[in-house]
PDB file of C-alpha atoms in Angstrom:
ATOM      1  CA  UNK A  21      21.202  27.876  13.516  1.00 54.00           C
ATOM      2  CA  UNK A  22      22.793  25.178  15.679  1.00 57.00           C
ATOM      3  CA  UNK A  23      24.033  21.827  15.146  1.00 60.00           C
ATOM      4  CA  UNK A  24      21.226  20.589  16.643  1.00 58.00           C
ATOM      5  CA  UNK A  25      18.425  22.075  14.636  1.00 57.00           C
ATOM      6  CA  UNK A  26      20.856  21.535  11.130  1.00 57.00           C
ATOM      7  CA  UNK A  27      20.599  17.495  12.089  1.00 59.00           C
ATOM      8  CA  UNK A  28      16.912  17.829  12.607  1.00 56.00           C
ATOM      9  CA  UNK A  29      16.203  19.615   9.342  1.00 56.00           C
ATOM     10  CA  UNK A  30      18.049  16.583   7.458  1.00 58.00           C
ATOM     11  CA  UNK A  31      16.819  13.801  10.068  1.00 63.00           C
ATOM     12  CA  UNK A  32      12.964  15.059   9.164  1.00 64.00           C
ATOM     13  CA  UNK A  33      13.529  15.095   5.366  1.00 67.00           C
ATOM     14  CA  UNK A  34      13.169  18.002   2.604  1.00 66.00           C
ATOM     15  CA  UNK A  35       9.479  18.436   3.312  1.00 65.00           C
ATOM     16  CA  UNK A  36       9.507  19.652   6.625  1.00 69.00           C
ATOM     17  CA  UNK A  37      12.193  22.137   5.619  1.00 68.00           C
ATOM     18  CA  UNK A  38       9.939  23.458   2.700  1.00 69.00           C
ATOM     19  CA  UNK A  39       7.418  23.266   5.287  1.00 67.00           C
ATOM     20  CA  UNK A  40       9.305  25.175   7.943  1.00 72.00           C
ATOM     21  CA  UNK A  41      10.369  27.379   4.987  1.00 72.00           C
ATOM     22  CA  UNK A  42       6.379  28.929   4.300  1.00 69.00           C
ATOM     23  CA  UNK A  43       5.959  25.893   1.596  1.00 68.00           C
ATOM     24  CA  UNK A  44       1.838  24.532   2.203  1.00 67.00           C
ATOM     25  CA  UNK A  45       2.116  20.841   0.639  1.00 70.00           C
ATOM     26  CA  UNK A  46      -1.420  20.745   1.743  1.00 75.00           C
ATOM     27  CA  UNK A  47      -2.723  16.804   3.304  1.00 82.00           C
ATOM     28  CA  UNK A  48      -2.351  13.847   1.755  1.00 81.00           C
ATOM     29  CA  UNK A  49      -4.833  13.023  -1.100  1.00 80.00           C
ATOM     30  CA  UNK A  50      -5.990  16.799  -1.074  1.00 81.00           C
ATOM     31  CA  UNK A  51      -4.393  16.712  -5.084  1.00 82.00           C
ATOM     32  CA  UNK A  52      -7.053  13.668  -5.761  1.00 83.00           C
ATOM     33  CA  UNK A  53     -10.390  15.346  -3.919  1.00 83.00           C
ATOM     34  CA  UNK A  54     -10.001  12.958  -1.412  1.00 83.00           C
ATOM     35  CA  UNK A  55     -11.082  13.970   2.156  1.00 87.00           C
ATOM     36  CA  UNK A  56      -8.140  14.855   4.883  1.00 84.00           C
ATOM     37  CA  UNK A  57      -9.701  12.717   7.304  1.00 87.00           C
ATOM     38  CA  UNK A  58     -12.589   9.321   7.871  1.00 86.00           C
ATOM     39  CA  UNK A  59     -14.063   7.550   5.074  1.00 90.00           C
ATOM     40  CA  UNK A  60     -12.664   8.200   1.605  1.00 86.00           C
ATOM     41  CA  UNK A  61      -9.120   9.418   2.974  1.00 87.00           C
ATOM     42  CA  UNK A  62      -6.230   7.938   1.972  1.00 90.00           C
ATOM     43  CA  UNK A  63      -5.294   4.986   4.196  1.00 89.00           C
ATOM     44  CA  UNK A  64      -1.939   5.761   6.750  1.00 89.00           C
ATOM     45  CA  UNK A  65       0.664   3.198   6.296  1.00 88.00           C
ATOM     46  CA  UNK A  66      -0.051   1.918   9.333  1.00 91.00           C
ATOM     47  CA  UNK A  67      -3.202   0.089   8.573  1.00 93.00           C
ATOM     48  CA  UNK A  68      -1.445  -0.787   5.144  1.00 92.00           C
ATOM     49  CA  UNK A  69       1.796  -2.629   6.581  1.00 93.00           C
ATOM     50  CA  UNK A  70      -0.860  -4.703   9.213  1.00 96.00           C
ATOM     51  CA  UNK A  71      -2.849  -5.335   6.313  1.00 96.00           C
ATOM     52  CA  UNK A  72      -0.627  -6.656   4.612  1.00 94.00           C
ATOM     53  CA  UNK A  73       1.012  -9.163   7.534  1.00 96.00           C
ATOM     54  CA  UNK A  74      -2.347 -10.456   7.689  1.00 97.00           C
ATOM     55  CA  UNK A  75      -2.407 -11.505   4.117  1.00 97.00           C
ATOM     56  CA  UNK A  76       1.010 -12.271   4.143  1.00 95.00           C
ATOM     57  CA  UNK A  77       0.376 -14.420   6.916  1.00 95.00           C
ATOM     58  CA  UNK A  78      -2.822 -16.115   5.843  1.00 96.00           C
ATOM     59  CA  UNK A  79      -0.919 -16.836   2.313  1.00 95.00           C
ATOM     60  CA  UNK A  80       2.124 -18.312   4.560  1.00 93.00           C
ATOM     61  CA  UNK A  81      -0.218 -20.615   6.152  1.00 93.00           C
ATOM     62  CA  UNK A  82      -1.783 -21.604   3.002  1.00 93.00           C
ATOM     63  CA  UNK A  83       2.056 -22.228   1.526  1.00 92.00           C
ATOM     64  CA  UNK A  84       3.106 -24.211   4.502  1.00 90.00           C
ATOM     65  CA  UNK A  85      -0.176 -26.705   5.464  1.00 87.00           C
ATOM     66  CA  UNK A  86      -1.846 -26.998   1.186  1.00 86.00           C
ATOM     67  CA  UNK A  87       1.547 -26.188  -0.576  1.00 85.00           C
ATOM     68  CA  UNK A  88       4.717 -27.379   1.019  1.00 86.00           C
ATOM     69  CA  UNK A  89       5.694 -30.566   3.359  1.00 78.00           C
ATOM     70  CA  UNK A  90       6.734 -28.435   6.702  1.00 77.00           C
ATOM     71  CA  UNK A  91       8.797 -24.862   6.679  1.00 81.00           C
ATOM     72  CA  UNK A  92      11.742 -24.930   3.946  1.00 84.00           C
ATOM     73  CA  UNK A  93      13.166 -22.977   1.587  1.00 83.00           C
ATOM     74  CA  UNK A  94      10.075 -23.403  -1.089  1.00 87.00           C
ATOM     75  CA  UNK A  95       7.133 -22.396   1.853  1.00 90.00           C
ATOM     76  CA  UNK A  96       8.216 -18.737   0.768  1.00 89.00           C
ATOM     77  CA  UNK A  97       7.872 -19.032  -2.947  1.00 92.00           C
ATOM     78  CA  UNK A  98       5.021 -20.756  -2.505  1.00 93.00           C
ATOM     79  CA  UNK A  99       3.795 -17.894   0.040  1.00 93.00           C
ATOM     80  CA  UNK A 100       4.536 -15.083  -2.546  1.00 94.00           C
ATOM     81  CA  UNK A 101       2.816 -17.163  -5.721  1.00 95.00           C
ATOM     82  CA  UNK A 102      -0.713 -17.284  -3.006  1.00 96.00           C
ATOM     83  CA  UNK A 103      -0.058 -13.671  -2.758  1.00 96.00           C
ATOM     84  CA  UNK A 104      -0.104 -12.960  -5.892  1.00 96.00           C
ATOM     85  CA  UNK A 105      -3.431 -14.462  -6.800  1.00 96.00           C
ATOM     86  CA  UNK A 106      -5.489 -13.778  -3.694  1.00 95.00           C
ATOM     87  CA  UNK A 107      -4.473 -10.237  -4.426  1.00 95.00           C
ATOM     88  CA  UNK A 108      -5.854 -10.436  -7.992  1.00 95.00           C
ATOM     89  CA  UNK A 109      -8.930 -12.410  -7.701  1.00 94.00           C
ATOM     90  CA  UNK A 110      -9.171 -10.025  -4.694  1.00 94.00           C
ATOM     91  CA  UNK A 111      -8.780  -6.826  -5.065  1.00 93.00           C
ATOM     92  CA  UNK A 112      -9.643  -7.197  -8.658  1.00 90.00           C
ATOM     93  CA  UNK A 113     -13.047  -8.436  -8.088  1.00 91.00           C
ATOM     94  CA  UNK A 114     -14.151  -6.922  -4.509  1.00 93.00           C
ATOM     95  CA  UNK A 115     -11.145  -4.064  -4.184  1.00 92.00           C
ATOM     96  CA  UNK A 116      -9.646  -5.558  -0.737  1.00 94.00           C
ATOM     97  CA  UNK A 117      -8.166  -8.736   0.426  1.00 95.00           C
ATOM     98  CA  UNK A 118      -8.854 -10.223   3.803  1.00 96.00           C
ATOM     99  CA  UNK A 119      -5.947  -8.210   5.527  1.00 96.00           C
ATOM    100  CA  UNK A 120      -7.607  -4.900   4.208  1.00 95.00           C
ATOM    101  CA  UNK A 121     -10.825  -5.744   4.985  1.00 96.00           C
ATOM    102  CA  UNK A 122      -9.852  -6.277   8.679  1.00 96.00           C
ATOM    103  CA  UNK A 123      -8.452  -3.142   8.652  1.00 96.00           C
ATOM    104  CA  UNK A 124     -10.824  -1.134   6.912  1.00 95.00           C
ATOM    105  CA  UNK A 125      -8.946  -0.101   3.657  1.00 95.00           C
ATOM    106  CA  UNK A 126     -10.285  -0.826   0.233  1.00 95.00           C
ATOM    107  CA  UNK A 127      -8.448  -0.172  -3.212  1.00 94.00           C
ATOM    108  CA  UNK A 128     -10.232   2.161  -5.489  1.00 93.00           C
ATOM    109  CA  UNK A 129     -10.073   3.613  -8.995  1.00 92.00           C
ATOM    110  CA  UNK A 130      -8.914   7.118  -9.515  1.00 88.00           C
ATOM    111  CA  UNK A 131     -11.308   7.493 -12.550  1.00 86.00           C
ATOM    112  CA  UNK A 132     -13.929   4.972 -11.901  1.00 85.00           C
ATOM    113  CA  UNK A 133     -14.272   4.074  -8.310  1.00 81.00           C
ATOM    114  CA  UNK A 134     -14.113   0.635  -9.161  1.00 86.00           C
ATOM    115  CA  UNK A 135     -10.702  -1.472  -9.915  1.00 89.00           C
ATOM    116  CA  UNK A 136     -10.887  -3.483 -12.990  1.00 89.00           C
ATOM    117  CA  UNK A 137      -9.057  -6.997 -13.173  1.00 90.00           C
ATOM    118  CA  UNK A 138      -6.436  -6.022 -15.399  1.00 92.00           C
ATOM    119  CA  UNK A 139      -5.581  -3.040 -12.952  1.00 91.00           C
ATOM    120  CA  UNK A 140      -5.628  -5.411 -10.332  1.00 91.00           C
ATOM    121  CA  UNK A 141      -3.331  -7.784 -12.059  1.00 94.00           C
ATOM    122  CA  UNK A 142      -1.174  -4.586 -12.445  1.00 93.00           C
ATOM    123  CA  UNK A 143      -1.192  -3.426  -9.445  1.00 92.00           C
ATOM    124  CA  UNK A 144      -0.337  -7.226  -7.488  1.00 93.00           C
ATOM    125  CA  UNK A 145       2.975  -7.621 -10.128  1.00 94.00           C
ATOM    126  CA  UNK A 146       3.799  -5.001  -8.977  1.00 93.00           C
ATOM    127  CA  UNK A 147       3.587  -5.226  -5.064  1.00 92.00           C
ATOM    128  CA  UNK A 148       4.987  -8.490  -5.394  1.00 92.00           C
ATOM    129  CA  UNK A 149       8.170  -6.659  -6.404  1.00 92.00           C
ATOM    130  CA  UNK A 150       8.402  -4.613  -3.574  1.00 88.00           C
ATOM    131  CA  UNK A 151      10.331  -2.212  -4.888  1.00 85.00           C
ATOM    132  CA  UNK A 152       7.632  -0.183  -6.164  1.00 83.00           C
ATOM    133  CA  UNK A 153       5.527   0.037  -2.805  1.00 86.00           C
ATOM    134  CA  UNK A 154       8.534   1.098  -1.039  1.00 86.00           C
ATOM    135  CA  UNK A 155       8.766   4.219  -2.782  1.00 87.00           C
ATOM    136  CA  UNK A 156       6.246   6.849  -2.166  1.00 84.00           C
ATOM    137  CA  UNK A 157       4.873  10.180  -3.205  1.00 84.00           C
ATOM    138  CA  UNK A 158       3.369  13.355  -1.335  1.00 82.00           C
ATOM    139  CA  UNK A 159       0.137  11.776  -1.024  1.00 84.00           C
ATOM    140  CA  UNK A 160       1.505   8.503   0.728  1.00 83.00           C
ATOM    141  CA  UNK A 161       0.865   6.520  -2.760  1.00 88.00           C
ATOM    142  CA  UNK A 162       3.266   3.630  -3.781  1.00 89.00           C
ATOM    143  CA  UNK A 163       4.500   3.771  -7.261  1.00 91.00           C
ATOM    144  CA  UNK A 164       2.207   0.519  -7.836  1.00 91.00           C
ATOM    145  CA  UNK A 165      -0.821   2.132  -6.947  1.00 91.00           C
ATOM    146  CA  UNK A 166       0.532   5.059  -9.217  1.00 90.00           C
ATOM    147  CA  UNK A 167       0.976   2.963 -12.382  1.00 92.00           C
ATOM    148  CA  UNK A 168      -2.518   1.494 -11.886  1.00 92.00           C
ATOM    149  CA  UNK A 169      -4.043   4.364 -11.199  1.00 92.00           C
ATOM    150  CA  UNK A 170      -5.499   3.330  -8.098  1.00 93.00           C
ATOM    151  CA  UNK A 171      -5.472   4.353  -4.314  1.00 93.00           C
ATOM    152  CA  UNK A 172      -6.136   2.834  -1.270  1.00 92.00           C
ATOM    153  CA  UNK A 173      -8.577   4.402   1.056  1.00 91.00           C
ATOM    154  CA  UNK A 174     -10.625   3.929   4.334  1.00 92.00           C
ATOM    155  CA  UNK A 175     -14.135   2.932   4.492  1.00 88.00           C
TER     156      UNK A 175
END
């Protein structure tokens, strides 16, 4: 083994050793019966992160033209608060906000299919903290969508 390919095993992370290795981690959402690919998959964080600049940037405009007198240092506090309850009336109620509608994603139950409020509530508290959405496991699920026991698929 080189220098070369002993940076590339670290640069690519533990799974693609394992992987390289023999391990079969399988696709993401194959643990929840969810399909590897189309409708019902689990969404790719691509459509996730523009999904959520368009809500982030809807609730922005909200903060600074309704909320706030011009751009200061309130417009973003204001911005996070609109967040906060567009996602719960939101995805509480329908399962997507605006920004996941555009993109095709929708928030589901793991048991029923459907979110309840209170999981809703949940699971906005807890994006709103950012922390737990940054971190992840294998099946590309934030630790907020964990905790709720929801996931967030295509359609």
């Amino acid at each position: 083994m080189d220098n070369r390919q002993a940076i590339g095993s670290w640069l690519s992370g533990p799974r693609a050793a394992m992987e390289e290795a023999g391990a079969d981690f399988g696709y993401r959402g194959e643990q929840l019966g969810l399909p590897e690919q189309g409708p019902g998959s689990i969404a790719r964080p691509g459509r996730r992160i523009g999904a959520l600049a368009v809500d982030w940037g809807l609730c922005l405009l909200i903060a600074y033209g309704l909320l706030t007198d011009g751009y200061d240092a309130r417009t973003g506090n204001w911005a996070l608060l609109v967040f906060l309850v567009l996602s719960v009336l939101t995805v509480g109620t329908v399962g997507f906000t605006p920004g996941k509608r555009l993109f095709g994603l929708r928030v589901v139950a793991l048991d029923t299919g459907r979110v309840q409020p209170l999981r809703g509530l949940l699971r906005s508290v807890l994006l709103c903290l950012a922390i737990p959405a940054l971190v992840w496991d294998r099946d590309g699920r934030g630790l907020h969508d964990r905790l709720a026991r929801t996931v967030e698929i295509r359609f």
